[in-house]
Amino acid sequence: MVIAINTKTLLPGKLEGYGYYIDEIFSRIAKNHPEHQFYFFFDRPFDEKFIYATNIHPVVIKPQARFPIAWRVWYNWMLPIYLKRIKADVFVSPDGFCSLNTSVPQCLVVHDLAFLHYPHFISKAHLRYYQKNTKRFLDKAKIVVTVSDYSKQDIQQQFGLSSNKLHIVGNAANAMFQAVSDEVSEKVKLKYTSGAEFFLYTGSIHPRKNLINLLKAFSLFKKRLRSNMKLVVAGRMAWKTEEFTKLLSTFKFRNDVVLTGYLERNELALLTASAYAMVYPSFFEGFAVPPLEALQCGVPAIVSNTSAMPEVGGDAYLYINPQSPEDIAEKMMLMYKDEALRSRLIANGKERVKLYNWNEAAEKMWQCIQLAATTE
């Protein structure tokens, strides 16, 4: 079988959500199925580290597709040419977009419908593209994959998709995320916070992640407890960051907030394992991997009580109302003061992460690919 995969988000030095998902799942699938040929479709020069096996063939398709006009050209004009050229049996697209102009069966991954629930958090051009095309993509695909039961139900409710067509292939924590020794932890803290304990947020910086309310909550925490606790924000500036940047420039506790920028996964794992707790106040997530990575490191997580996050975390997260800086601050103070609670969450987290496994996810995805290739 010839399997083409949209790997545009495998970007060295910029690997994030979709990219991690592709990296974990399709590296395993290609290695586990050497009898099949895999074509990785990039839209720019690629890094050889993403060519995981000899049965993977990288192809660069122009133009670079990062905006709606280029998306239309890449998916609907250029992609069908290359799918025909390689005689693809199936095309897998993990970023929610597929081609409307090919007869090749497609397996589409839609992580969430954030654009429907929080449309003001993305640009108008991107929003129009999603609004116009998402249903068309869902109808065109032979099989649709999503990452949680929450997202599955959301897609069904919003677009009436059949359960037979819609499958769940969830995320998991990367193996690099493990507990570290006190010695390693102290070195990490010296590097980032001059030795102080810290709350950690990891992920890109944009409005849906709710970092404005996190800053407000951290201010309340500092005023009430007067501790030397720091807040570390590990991630790149994405879009619509003006309000965050402006607030931070006048923030009373600016010297207690550390922005690391984008970190490679090995460094991010060390930072996560050295945190006192993760705070993940996102308004909306189809899954939310960073808090699960914290649990795998033996670090408790304070997480929003919305969308798929309670489904993923169960009894292992301390939940917050993301709309309320006061509630976020109260839960940060509770985590800081109640060692019994913190220990219980860490213990629950060790059990919770066992439910999520990349090897199982890769096998489920493989079954979906086969279904897409054979469904009439």
Short mmCIF file of C-alpha atoms in Angstrom, two decimals, residues 25 28 113 141 144 163 226 325 332 334 336 345 366:
data_model
loop_
_atom_site.label_atom_id
_atom_site.label_comp_id
_atom_site.label_asym_id
_atom_site.label_seq_id
_atom_site.Cartn_x
_atom_site.Cartn_y
_atom_site.Cartn_z
CA ILE A 25 2.19 8.16 15.66
CA ARG A 28 5.74 4.10 14.83
CA LEU A 113 -13.64 22.63 16.87
CA ALA A 141 -13.04 12.21 4.07
CA VAL A 144 -12.44 11.07 10.40
CA SER A 163 -20.38 7.29 14.52
CA ARG A 226 4.19 36.85 49.62
CA PRO A 325 -8.58 34.70 38.01
CA MET A 332 -2.62 27.81 43.18
CA LEU A 334 -4.33 25.46 47.78
CA TYR A 336 1.02 25.56 47.62
CA LEU A 345 -2.74 14.33 42.95
CA TRP A 366 -3.24 2.21 11.42
#
